[in-house]
Tab-separated table of C-alpha atoms and ligand atoms in Angstrom:
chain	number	residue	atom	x	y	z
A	1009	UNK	CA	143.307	105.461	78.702
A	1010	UNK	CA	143.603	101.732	79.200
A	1011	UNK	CA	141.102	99.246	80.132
A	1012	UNK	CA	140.833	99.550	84.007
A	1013	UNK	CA	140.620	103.601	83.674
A	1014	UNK	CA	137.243	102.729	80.796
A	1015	UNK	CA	136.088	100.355	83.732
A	1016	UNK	CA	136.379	102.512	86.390
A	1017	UNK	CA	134.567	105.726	84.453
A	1018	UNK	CA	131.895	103.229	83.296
A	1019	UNK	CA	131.440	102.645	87.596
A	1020	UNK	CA	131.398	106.278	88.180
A	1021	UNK	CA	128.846	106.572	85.444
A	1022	UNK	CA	126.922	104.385	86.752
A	1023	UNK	CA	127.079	105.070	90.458
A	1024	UNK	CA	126.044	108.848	89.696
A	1025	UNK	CA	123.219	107.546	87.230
A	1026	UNK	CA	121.896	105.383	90.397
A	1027	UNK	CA	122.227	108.206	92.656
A	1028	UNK	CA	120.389	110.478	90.491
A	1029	UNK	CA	117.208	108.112	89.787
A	1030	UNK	CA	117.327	106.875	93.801
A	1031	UNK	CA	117.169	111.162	94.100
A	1032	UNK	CA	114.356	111.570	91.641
A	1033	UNK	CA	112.215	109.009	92.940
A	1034	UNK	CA	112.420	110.059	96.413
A	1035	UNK	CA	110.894	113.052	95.199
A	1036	UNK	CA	107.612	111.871	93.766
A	1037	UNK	CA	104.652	113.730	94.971
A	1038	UNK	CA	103.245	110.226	96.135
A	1039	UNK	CA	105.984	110.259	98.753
A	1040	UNK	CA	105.988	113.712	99.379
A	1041	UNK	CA	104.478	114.320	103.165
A	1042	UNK	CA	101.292	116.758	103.348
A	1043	UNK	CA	102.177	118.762	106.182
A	1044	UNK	CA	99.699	121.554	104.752
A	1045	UNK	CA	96.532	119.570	105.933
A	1046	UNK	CA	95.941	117.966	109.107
A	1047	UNK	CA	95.858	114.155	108.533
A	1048	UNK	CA	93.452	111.545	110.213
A	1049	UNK	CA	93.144	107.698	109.714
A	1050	UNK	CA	89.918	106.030	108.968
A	1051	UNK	CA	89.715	102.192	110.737
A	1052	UNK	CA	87.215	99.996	108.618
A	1053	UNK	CA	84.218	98.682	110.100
A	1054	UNK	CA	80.105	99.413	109.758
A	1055	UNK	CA	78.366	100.438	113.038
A	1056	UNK	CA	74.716	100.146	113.392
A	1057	UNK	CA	72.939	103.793	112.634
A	1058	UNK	CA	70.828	103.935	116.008
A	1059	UNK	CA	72.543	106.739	118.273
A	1060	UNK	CA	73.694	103.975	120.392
A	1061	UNK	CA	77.832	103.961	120.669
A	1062	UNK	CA	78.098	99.972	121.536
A	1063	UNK	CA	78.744	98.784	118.377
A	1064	UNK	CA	82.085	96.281	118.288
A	1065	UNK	CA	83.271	98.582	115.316
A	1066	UNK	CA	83.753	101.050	117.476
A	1067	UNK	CA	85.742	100.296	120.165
A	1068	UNK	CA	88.440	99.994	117.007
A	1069	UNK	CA	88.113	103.930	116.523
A	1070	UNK	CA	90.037	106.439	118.654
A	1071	UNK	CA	88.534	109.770	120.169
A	1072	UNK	CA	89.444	112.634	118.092
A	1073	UNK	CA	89.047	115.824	119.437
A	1074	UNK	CA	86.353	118.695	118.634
A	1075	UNK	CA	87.592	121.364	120.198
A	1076	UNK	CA	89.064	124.331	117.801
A	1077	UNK	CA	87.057	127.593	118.241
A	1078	UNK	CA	86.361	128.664	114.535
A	1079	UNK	CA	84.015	131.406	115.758
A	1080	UNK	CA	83.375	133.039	119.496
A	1081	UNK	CA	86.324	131.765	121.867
A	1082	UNK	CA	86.580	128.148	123.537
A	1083	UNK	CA	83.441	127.506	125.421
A	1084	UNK	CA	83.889	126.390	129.207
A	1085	UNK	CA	83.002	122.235	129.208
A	1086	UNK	CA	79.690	122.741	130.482
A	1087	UNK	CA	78.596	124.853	127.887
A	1088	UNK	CA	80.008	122.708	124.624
A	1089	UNK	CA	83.009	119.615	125.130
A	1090	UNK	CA	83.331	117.486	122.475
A	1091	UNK	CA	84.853	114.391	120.618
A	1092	UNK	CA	84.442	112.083	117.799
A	1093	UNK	CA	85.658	108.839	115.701
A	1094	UNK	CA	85.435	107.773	112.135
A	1095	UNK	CA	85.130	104.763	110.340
A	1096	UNK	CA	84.348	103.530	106.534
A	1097	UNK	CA	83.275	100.479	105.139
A	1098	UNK	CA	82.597	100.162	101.244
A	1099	UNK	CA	79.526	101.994	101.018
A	1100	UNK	CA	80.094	104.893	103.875
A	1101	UNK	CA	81.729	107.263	105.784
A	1102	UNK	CA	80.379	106.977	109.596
A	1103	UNK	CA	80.939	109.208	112.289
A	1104	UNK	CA	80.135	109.409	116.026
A	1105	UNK	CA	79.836	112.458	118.036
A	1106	UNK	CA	79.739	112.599	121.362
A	1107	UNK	CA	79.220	116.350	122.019
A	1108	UNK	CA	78.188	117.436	125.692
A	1109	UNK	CA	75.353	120.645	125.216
A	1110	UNK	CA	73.853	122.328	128.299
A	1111	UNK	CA	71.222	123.671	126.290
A	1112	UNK	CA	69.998	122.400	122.917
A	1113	UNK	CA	68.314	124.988	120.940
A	1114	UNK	CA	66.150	124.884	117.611
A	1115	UNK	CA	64.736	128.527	117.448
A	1116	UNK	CA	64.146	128.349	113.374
A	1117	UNK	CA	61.106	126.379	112.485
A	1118	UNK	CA	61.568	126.071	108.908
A	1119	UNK	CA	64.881	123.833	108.436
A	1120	UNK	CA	65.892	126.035	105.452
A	1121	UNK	CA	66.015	129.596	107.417
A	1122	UNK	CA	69.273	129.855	109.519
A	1123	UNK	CA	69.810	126.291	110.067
A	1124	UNK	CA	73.015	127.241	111.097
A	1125	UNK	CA	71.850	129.380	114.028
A	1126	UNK	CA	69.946	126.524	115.538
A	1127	UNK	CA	72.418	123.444	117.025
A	1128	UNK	CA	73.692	121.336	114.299
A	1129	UNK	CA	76.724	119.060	113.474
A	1130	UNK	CA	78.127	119.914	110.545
A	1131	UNK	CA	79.749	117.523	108.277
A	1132	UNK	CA	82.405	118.079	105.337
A	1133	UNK	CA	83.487	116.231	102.801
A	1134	UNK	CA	85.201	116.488	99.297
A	1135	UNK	CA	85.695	113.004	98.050
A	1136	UNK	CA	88.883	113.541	95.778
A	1137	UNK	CA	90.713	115.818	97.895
A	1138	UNK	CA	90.857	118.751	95.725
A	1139	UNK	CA	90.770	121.239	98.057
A	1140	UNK	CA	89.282	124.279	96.717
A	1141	UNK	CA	86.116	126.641	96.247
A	1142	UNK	CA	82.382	124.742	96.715
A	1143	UNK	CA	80.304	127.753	98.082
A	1144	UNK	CA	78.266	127.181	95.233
A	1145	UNK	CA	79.628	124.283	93.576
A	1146	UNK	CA	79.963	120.202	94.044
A	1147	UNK	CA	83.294	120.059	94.686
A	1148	UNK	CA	82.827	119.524	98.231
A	1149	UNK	CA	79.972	119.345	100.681
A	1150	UNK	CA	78.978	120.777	103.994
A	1151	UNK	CA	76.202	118.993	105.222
A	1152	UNK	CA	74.491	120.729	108.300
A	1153	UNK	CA	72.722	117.887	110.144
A	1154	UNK	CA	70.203	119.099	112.141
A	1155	UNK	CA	68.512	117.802	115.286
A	1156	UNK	CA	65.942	116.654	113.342
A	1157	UNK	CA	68.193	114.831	111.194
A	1158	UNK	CA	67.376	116.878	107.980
A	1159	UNK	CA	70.672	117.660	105.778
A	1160	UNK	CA	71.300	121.269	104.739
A	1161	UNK	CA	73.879	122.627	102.233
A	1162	UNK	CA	73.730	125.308	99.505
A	1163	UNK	CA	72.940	124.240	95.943
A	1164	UNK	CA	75.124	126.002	92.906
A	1165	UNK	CA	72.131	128.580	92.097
A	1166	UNK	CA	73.274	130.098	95.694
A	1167	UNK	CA	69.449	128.657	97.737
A	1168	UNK	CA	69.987	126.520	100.604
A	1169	UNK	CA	68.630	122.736	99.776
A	1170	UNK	CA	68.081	119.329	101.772
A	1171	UNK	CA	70.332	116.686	100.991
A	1172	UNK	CA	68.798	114.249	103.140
A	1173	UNK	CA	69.909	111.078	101.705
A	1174	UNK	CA	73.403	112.134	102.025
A	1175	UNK	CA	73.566	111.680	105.609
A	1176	UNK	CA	71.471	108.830	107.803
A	1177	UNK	CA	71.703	109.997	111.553
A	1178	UNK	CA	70.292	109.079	114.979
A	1179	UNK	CA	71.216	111.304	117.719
A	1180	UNK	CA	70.363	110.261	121.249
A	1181	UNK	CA	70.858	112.059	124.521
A	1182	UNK	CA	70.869	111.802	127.971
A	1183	UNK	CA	71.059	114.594	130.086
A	1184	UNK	CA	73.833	116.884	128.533
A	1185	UNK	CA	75.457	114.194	126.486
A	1186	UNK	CA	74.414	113.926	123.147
A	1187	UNK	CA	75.018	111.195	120.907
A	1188	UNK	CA	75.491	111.532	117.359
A	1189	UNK	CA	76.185	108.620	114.922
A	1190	UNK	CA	75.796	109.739	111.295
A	1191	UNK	CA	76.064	107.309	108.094
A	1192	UNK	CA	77.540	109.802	105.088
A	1193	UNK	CA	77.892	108.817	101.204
A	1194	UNK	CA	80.299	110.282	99.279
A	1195	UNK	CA	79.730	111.578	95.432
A	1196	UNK	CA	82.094	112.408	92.795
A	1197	UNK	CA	81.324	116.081	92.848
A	1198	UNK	CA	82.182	117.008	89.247
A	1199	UNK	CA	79.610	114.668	87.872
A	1200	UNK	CA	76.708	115.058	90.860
A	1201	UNK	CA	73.515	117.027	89.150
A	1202	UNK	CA	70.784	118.870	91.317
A	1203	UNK	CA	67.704	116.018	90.448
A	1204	UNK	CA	70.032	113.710	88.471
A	1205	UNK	CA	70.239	110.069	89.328
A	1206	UNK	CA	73.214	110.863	91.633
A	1207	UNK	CA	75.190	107.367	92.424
A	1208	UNK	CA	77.520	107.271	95.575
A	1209	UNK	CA	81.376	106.501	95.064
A	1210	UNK	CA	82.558	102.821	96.327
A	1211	UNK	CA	84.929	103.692	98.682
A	1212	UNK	CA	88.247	101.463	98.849
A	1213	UNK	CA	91.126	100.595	101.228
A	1214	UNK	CA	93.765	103.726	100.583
A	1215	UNK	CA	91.522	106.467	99.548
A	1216	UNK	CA	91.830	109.534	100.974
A	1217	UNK	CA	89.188	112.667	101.375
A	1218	UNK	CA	88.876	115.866	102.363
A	1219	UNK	CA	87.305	115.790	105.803
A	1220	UNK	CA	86.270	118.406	108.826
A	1221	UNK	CA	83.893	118.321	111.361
A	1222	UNK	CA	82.168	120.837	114.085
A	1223	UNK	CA	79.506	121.825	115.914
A	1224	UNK	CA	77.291	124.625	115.845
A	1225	UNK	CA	76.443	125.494	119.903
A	1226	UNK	CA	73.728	128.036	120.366
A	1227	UNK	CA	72.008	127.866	123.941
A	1228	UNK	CA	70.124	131.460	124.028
A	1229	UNK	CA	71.573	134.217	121.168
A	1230	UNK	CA	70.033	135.346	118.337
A	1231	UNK	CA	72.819	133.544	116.483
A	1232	UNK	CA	74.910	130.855	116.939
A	1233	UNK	CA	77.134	131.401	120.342
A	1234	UNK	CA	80.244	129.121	118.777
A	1235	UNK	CA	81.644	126.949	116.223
A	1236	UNK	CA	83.796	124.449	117.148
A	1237	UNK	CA	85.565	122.240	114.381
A	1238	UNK	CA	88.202	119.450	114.692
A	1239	UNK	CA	90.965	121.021	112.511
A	1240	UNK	CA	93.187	123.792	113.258
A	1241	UNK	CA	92.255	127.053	110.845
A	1242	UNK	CA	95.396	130.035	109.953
A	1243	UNK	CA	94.241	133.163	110.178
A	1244	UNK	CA	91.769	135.724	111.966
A	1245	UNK	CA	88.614	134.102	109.880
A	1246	UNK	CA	88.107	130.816	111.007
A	1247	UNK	CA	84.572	130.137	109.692
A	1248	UNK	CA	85.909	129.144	106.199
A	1249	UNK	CA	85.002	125.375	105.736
A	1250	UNK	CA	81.884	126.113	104.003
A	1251	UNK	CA	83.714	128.264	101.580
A	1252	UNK	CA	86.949	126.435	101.449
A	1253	UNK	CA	88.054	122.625	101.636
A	1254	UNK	CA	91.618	123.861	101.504
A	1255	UNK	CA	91.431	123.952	105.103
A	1256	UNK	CA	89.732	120.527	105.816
A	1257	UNK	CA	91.923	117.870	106.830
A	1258	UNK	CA	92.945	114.691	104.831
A	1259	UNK	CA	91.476	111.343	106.260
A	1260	UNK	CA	93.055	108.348	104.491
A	1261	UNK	CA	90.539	105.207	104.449
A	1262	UNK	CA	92.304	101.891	106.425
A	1263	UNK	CA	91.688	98.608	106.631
B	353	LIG	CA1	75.258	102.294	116.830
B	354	LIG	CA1	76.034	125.076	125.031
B	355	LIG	CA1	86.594	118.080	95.277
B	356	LIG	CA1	73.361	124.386	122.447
């Protein structure tokens, strides 16, 4: 071989080398899309907690929809219609639900007996996006806010506790319309203890969490009448985000 043929191998060498790495790093799981879980975008700003939607920081959040039925079928818009929007700043997750209700119902006194029953917005969260089993574990949260404003979700020894200073709220309403605007702190799940000195994450530009929302609508049944959540949920059982944050959706924090 003379020179020009060692020249133009070493090229050829190269060239695949190049095309190999450019391959490889197109296939990083950073930059692989997550078509598995519905995604949502977080806009950065820090509303005032008063169940009053005027806040400036709003009007920089779109309406997301509330409307799949995870249990009973979709309610007419008189019974149960409604949206929401998100936004983060350094110290929360807030949310604001506008949810029309024709009749709001608390039948269960005692906040820990079928909170569920009674109408409640229910919150979830898992802060690193695991995905996975928290029916009686930290790895994610379902916080059942109540009208009341008390926080419900079941501990790891299986009872049903308040988690109160998890979630600020104010919830409003004016005829049917009901306002909900909800201030929620995340934790790092794997280190959060049942009476522990439990410190909230510092939440950053980028981050992304597992997320889901719904409502719980009962106007005059013994238990609740539906259950609608934002994300869509595979299968004949629906009612799984308080089992499994596999099926919540992934909301990326943005400035
Ligand atoms: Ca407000
Ligand atoms: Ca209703
Ligand atoms: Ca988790
Ligand atoms: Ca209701």
């Amino acid at each position: 071989m003379n020179r020009d043929t060692y020249i133009a191998l070493g090229i050829a060498f190269l060239t695949l080398v190049f095309i190999f790495l450019q391959k490889n790093s197109s296939e990083t799981p950073a930059q692989v899309e997550d078509t598995t879980h519905q995604q949502f975008t977080a806009a950065y700003g820090s509303p005032l907690i008063d169940g009053n939607a005027n806040d400036a920081a709003w009007q920089n959040a779109e309406w997301l929809p509330l409307d799949q039925a995870w249990i009973g079928q979709t309610p007419a818009p008189q019974d149960y219609a409604g949206r929401y929007k998100v936004l983060w700043d350094e110290g929360n997750l807030y949310i604001l639900a506008e949810i029309n209700d024709d009749v709001i119902t608390d039948t269960h006194e005692d906040g820990l007996v079928k909170y569920w029953d009674d109408d409640c917005l229910e919150v979830f969260v898992d802060e690193d996006a695991s995905g996975g089993n928290h029916q009686y574990n930290y790895n994610a949260f379902a916080y059942h806010i109540a009208l009341d404003g008390k926080v419900v979700d079941i501990a790891p020894d299986s009872s049903f506790q308040y988690y109160n200073d998890h979630c600020i709220s104010r919830r409003t309403s004016e005829g049917q319309r009901n306002i909900w605007e909800v201030a929620v702190k995340l934790y790092d799940g794997k280190k959060y203890q049942d009476g522990g000195e439990n410190i909230p994450k510092l939440l950053k530009n980028g981050k992304v969490i597992g997320f889901a929302l719904a409502y719980c609508d009962n106007d005059h049944s013994p238990e609740r009448e539906n259950f609608m959540g934002n994300v869509r949920v595979e299968g004949a059982d629906k009612n799984r985000g308080w089992i499994d944050a596999g099926i919540f959706g992934r909301l990326t924090l943005s400035e």
